[in-house]
mmCIF file of C-alpha atoms in Angstrom:
data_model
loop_
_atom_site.group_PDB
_atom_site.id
_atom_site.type_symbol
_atom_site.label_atom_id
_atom_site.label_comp_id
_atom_site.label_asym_id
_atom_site.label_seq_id
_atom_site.Cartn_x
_atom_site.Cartn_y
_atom_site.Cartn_z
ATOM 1 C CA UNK A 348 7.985 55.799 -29.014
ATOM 2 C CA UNK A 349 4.882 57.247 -30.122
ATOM 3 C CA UNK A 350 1.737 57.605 -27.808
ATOM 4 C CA UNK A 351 -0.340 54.539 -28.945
ATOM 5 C CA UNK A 352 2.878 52.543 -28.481
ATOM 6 C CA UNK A 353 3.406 54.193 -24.383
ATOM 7 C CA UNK A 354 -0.021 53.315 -23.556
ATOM 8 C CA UNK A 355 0.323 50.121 -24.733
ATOM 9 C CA UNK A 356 3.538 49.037 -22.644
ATOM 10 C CA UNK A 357 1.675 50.913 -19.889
ATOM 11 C CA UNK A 358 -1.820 48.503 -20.441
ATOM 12 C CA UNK A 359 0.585 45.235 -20.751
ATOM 13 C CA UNK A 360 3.000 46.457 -17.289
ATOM 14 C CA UNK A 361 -0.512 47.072 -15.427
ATOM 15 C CA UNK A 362 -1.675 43.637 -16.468
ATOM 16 C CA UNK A 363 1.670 42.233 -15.422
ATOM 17 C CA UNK A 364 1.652 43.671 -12.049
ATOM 18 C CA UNK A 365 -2.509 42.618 -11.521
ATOM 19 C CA UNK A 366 -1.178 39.518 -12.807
ATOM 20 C CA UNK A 367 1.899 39.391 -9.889
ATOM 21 C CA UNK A 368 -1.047 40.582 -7.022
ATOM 22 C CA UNK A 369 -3.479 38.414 -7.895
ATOM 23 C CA UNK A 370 -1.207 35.241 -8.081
ATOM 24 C CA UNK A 371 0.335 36.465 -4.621
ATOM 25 C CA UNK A 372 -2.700 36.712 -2.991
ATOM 26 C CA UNK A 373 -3.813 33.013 -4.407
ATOM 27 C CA UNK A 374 -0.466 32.286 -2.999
ATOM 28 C CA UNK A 375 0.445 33.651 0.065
ATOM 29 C CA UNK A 376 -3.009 34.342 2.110
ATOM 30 C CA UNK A 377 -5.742 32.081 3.983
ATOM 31 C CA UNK A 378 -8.396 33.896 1.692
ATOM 32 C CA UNK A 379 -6.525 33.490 -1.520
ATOM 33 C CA UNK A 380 -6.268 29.446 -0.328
ATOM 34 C CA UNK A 381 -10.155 29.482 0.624
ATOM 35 C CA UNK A 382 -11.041 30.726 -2.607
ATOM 36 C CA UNK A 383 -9.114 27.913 -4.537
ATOM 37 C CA UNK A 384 -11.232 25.424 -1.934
ATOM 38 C CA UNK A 385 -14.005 26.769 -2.747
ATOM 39 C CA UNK A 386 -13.876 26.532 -6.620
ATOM 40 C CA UNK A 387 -12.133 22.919 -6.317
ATOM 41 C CA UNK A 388 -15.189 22.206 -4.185
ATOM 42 C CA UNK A 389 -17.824 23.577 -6.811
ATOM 43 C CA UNK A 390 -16.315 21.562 -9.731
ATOM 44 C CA UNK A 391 -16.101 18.595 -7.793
ATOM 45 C CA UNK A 392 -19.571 18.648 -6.672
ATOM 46 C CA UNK A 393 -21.656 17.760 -3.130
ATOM 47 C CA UNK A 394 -19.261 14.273 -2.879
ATOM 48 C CA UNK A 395 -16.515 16.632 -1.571
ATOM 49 C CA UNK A 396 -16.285 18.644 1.489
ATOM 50 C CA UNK A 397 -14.661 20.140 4.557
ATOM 51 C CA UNK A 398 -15.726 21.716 7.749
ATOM 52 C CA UNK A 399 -12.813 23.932 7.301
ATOM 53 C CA UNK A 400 -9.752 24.768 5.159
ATOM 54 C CA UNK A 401 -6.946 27.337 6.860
ATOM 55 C CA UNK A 402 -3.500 28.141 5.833
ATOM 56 C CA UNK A 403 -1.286 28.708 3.174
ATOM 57 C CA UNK A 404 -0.808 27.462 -0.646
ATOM 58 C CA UNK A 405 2.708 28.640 -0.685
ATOM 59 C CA UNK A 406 3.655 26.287 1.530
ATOM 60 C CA UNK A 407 1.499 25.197 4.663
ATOM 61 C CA UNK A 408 -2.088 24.339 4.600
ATOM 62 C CA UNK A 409 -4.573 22.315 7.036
ATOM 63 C CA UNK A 410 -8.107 20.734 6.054
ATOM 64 C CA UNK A 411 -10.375 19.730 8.700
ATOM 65 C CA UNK A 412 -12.840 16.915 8.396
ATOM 66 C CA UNK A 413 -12.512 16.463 4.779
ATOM 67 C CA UNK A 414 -14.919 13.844 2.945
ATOM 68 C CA UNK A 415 -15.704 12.217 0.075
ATOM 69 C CA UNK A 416 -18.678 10.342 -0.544
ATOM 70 C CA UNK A 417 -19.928 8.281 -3.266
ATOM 71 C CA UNK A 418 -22.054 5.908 -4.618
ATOM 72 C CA UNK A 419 -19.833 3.323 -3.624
ATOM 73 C CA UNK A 420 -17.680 4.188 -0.973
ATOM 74 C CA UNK A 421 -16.950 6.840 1.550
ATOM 75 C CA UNK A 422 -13.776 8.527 2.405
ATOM 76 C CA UNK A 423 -12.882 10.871 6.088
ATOM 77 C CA UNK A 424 -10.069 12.049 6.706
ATOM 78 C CA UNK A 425 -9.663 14.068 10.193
ATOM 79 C CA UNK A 426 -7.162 16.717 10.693
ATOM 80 C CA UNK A 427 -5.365 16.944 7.315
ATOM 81 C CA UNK A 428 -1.655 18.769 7.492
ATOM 82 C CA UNK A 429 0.467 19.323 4.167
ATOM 83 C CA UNK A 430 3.330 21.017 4.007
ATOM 84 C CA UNK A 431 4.665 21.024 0.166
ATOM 85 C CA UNK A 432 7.385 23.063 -1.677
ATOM 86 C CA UNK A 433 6.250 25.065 -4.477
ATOM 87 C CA UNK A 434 9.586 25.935 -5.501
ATOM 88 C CA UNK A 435 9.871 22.297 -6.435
ATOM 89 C CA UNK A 436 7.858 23.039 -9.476
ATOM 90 C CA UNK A 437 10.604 24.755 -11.486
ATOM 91 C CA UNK A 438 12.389 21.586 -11.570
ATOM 92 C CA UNK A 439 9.698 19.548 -12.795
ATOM 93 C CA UNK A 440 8.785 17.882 -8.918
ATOM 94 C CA UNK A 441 6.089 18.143 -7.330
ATOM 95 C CA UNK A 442 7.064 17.846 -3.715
ATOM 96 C CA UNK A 443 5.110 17.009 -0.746
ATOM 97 C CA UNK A 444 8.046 17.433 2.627
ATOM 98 C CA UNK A 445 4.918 16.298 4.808
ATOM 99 C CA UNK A 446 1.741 15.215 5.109
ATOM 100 C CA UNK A 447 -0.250 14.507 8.348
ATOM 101 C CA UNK A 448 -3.836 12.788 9.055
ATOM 102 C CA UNK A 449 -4.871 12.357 12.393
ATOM 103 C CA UNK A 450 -7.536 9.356 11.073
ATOM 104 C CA UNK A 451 -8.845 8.406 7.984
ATOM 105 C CA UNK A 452 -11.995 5.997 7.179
ATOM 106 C CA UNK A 453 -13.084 3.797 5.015
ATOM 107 C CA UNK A 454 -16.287 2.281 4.278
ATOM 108 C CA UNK A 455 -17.214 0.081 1.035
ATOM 109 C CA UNK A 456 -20.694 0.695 0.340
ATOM 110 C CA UNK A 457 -21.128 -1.429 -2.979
ATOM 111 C CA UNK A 458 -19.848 -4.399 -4.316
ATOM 112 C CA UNK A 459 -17.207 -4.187 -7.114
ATOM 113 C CA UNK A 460 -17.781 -5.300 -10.744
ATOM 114 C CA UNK A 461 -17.169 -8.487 -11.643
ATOM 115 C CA UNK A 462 -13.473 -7.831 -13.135
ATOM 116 C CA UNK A 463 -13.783 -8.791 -16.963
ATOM 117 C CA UNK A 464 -12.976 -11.732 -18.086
ATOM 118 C CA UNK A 465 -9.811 -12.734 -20.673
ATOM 119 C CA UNK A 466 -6.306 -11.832 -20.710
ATOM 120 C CA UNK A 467 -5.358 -8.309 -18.809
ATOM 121 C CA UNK A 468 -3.241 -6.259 -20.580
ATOM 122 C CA UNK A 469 -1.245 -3.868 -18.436
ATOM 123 C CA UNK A 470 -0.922 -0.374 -19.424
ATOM 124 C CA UNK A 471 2.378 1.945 -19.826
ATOM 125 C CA UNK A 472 1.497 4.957 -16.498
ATOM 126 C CA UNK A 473 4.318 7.636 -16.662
ATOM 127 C CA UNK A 474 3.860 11.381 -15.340
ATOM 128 C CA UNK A 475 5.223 14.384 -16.903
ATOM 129 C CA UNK A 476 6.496 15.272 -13.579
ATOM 130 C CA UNK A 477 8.264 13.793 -10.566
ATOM 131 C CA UNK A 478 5.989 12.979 -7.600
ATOM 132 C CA UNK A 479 7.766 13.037 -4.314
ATOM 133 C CA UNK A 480 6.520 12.803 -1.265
ATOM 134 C CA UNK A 481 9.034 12.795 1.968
ATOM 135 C CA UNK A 482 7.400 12.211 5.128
ATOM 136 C CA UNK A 483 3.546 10.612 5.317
ATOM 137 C CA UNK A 484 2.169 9.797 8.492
ATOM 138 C CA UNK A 485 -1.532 8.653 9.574
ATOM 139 C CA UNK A 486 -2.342 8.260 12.999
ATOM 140 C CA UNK A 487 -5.248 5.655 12.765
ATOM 141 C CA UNK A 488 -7.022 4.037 9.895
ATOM 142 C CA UNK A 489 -10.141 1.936 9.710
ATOM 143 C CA UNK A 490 -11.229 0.225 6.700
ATOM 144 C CA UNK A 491 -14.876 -1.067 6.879
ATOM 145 C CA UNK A 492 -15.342 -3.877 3.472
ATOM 146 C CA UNK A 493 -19.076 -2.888 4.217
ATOM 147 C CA UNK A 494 -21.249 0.187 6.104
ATOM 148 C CA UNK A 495 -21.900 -2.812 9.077
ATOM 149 C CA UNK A 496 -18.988 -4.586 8.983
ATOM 150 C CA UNK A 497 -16.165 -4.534 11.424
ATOM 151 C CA UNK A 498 -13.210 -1.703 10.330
ATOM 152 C CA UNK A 499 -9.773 -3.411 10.273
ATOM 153 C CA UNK A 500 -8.268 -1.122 12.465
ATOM 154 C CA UNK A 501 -4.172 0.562 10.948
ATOM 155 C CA UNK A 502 -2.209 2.648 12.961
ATOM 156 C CA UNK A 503 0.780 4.278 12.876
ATOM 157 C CA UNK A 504 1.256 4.147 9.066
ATOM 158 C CA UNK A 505 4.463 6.013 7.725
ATOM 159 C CA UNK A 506 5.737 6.257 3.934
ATOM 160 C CA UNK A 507 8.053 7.796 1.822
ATOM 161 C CA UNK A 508 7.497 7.619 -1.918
ATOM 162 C CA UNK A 509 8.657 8.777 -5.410
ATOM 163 C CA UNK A 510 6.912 8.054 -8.708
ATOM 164 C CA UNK A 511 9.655 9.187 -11.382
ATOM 165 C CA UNK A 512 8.502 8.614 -15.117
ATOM 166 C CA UNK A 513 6.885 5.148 -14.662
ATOM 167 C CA UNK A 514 9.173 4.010 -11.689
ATOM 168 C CA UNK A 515 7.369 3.959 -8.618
ATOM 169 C CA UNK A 516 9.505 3.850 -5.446
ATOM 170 C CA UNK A 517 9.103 3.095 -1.471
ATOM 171 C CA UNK A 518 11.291 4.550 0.186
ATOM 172 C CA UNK A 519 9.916 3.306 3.523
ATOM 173 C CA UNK A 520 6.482 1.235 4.514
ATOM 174 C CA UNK A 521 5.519 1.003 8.239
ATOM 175 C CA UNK A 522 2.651 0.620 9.852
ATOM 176 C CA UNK A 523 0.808 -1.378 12.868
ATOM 177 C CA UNK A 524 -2.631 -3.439 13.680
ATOM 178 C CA UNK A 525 -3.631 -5.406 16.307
ATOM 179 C CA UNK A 526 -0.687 -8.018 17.044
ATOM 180 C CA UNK A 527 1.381 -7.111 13.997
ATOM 181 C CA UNK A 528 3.528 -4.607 12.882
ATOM 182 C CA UNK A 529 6.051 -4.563 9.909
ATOM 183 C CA UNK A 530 8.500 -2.233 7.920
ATOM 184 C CA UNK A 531 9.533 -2.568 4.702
ATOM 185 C CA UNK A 532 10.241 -1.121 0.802
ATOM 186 C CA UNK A 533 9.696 -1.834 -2.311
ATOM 187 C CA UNK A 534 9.761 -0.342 -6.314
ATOM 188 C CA UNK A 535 7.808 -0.937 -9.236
ATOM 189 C CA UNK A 536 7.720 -0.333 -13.117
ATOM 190 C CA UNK A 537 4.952 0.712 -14.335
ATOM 191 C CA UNK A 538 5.581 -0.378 -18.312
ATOM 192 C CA UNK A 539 5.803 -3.680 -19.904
ATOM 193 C CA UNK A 540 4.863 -6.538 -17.408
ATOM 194 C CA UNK A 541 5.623 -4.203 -14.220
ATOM 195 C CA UNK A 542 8.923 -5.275 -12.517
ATOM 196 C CA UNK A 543 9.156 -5.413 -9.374
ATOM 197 C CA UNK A 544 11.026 -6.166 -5.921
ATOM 198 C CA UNK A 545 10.997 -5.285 -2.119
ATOM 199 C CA UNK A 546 11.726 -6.666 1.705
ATOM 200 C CA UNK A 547 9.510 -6.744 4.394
ATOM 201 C CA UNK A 548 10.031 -7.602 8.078
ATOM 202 C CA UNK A 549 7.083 -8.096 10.015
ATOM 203 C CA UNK A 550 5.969 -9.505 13.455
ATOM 204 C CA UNK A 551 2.606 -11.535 14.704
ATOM 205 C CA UNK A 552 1.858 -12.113 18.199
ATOM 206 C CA UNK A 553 -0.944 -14.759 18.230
ATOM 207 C CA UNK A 554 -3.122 -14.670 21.924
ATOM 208 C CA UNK A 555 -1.648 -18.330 22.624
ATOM 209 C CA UNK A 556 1.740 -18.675 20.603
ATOM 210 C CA UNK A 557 4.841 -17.695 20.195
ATOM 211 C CA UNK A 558 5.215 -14.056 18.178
ATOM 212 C CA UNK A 559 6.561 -14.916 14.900
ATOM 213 C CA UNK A 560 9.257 -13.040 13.428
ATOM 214 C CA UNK A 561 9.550 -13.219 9.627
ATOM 215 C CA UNK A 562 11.593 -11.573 6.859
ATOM 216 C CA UNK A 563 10.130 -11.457 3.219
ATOM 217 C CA UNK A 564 11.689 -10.955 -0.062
ATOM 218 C CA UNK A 565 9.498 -10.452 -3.126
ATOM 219 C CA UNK A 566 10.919 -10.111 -6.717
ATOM 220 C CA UNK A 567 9.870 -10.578 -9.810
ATOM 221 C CA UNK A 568 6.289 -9.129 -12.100
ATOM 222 C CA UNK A 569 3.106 -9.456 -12.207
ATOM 223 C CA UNK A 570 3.443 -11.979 -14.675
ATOM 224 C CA UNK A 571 5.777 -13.992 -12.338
ATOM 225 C CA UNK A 572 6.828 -13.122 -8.798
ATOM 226 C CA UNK A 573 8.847 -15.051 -6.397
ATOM 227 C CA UNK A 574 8.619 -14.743 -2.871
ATOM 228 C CA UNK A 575 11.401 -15.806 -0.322
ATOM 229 C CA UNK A 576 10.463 -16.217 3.393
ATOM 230 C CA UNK A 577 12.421 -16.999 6.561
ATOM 231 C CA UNK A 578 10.271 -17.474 9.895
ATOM 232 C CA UNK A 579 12.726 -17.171 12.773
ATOM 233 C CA UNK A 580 13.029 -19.606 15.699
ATOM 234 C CA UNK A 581 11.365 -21.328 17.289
ATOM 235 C CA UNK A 582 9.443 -22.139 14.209
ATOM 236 C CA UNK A 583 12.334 -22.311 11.670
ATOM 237 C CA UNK A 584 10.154 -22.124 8.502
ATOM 238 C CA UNK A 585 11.584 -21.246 5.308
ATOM 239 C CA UNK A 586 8.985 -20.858 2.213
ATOM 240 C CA UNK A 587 9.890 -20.563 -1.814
ATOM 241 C CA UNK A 588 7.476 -19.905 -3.734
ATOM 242 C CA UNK A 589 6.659 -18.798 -7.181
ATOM 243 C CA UNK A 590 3.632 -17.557 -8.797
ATOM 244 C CA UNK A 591 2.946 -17.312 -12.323
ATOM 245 C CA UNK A 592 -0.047 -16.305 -14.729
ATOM 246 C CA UNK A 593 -0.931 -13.937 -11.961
ATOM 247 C CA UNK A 594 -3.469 -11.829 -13.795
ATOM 248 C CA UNK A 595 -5.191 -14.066 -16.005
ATOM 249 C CA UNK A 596 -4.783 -18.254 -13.931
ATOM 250 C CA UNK A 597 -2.592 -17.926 -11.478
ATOM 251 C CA UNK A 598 -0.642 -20.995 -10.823
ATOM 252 C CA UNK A 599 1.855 -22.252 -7.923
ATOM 253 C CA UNK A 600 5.200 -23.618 -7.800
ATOM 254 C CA UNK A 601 6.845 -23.807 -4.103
ATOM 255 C CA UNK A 602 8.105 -25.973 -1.418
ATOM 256 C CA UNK A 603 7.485 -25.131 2.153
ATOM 257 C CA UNK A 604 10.374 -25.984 4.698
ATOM 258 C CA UNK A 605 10.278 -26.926 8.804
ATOM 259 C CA UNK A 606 13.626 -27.554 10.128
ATOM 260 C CA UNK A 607 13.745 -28.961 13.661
ATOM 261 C CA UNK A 608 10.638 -26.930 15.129
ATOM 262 C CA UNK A 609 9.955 -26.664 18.707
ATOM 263 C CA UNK A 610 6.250 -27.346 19.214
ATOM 264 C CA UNK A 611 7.066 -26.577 23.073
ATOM 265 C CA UNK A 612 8.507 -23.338 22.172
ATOM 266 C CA UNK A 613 5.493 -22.550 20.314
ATOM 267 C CA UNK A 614 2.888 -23.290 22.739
ATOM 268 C CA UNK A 615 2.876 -23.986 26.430
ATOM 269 C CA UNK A 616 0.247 -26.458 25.879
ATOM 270 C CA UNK A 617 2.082 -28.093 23.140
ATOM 271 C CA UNK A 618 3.853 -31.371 22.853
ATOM 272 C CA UNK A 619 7.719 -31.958 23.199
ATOM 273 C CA UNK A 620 8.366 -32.846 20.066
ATOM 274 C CA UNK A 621 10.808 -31.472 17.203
ATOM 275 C CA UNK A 622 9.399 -31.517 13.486
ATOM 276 C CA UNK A 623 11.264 -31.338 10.557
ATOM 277 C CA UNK A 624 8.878 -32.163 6.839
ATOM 278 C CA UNK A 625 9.009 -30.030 3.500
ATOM 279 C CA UNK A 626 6.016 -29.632 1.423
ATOM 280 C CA UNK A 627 5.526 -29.011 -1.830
ATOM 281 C CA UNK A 628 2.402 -27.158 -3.636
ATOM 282 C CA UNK A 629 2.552 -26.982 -7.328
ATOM 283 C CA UNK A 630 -0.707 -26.289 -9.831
ATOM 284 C CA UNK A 631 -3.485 -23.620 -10.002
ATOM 285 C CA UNK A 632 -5.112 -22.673 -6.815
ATOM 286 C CA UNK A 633 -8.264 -23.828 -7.436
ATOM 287 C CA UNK A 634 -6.506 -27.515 -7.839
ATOM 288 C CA UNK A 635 -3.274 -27.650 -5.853
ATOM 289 C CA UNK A 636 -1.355 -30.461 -5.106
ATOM 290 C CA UNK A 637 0.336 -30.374 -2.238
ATOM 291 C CA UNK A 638 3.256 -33.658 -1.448
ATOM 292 C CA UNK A 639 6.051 -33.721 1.478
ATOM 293 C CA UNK A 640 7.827 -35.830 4.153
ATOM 294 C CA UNK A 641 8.979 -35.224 7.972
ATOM 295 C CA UNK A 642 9.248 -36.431 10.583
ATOM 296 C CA UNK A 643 8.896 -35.708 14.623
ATOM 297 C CA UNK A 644 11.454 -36.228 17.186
ATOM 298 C CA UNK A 645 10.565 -36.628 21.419
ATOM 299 C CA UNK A 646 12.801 -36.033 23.814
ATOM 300 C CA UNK A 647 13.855 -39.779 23.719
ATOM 301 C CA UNK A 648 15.177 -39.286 20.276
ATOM 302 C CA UNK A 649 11.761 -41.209 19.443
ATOM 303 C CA UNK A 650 11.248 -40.817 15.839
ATOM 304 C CA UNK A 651 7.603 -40.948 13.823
ATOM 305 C CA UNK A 652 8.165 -40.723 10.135
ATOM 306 C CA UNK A 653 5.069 -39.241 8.043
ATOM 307 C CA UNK A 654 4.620 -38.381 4.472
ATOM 308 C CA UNK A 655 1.521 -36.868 2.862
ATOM 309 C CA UNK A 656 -0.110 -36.802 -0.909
ATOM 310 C CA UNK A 657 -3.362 -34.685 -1.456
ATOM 311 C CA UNK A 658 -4.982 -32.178 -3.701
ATOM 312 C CA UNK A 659 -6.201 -29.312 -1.963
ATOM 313 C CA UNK A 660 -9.366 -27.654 -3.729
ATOM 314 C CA UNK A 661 -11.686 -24.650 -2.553
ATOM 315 C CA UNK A 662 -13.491 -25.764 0.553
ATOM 316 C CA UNK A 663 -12.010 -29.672 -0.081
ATOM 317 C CA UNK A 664 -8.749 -31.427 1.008
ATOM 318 C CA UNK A 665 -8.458 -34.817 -0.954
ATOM 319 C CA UNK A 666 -5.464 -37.016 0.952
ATOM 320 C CA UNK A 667 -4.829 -40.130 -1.119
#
């Protein structure tokens, strides 16, 4: 090997190693992390910022107070934890094991755009990579639909996910407001009309009622999606319906069913009486029909049949 040739392998191996150190120290050090923070932070301009970054890239990292703020909304997240594996990479994943937020917040400062008008085409999302993320968990949320409105208050909110390709996937959905809580999953395509299915149990405890316990099946697109729903005693409600021409006139097709409720179950204030009537709702929303019979039952075995014809339309109920 002649000279030129030795201090060329030389030049290349020094690179290499600079190379190695510098990627390390990106890596594996709370300065190397603070410096990628700090360029993210410069290209992304004033909207986004933090009080403080610490940690590690390699694998464990915490922001504190990190916002974003726009023109339309604003975004602040309190004590953010991640914990991802970088070895997940090589295999094409990008792999989040955990991520913690003590709060995050919401506000809506301007109103939307009128969505455009005409048909909605739906377009084909797929990643080059795997998205997976294990363990999310968010202590509170509050979500404010304007600066001076009043935040629907979210807590406890835990997820698991995976977007493979165009397959989106819940592992798990929980969270908790103010008299409700409910748990669920679900998956979605993200090609042709977007398939889709998923469960969800979930419980409401009115102020004056009796907490209703429901299980809910969705299935379907966004084309066309029917939903399947079972109240549990002592309302006994079971509900079919199906939606189509979601996107562009969404219409309704459904039948609502009460078998042998307990109105004195339901409230202490309420009448002894047992109703039993199915509904049915069928046309757009803006114009819906709704048609059924029932009837009520008193502790006598007194019976008071009813039926009912009408056409319910926004802010207008029309009972022929």
């Amino acid at each position: 090997m002649n000279r030129h040739a030795r201090r060329l392998s030389m030049l290349l191996v020094l690179l290499f190693g600079t190379l190695l150190l510098a990627l390390a120290w990106l890596l594996a050090t709370e300065s190397g992390l603070q410096f990628i923070w700090r360029t993210l932070a410069a290209q992304a301009g004033p909207e986004l910022a933090a009080t403080k970054v610490t940690g590690r890239l390699s694998g464990h990292l915490q922001i504190h107070t990190l916002t974003y703020k726009t023109d339309t909304f604003d975004v602040t997240v309190e004590q953010l934890d991640i914990a991802w594996q970088p070895g997940a990479l090589l295999t094409g994943t990008l792999q989040f094991s955990e991520v913690n937020a003590g709060s995050v917040h919401y506000v809506q400062r301007a109103t939307a755009p009128e969505p455009a008008t005409g048909p909605i085409e739906l377009p084909v999302i797929a990643l080059p990579l795997t998205l997976r993320l294990d363990a999310l968990h968010i202590g509170m949320a509050n979500i404010a639909s304007t600066p001076d409105s009043e935040p629907l208050q979210l807590r406890d909110i835990t997820l698991a996910a995976r977007l493979s390709g165009s397959r989106l996937t819940l592992a798990s959905l929980a969270l908790a407001a103010p008299g409700l809580t409910l748990a669920g999953n679900a998956s979605l395509e993200m090609r042709d009309d977007y398939p889709l299915q998923g469960k969800l149990d979930w419980q409401w405890q009115p102020d004056t009622l009796a907490s209703l316990n429901a299980h809910t099946h969705i299935e379907g697109s966004l084309r066309r999606l029917v939903l399947v729903q079972d109240i549990l005693p002592p309302y006994n409600a079971h509900t079919e319906l199906t939606l189509t021409d979601i996107l562009d006139t969404p219409q309704v097709d459904g039948k609502l069913t009460l078998q042998n409720s307990a109105l004195a179950a339901i409230g202490d204030d309420w009448p002894d009486l047992q109703i039993s009537t199915m509904l049915t709702v069928a046309g757009p929303l803006e114009q819906l029909q709704v048609t059924g019979f029932g009837h009520s039952l008193d502790a006598q075995a007194n019976r008071i049949n009813a039926t009912l014809d009408a056409e319910l339309q926004p802010e207008r109920l029309h009972i022929q």
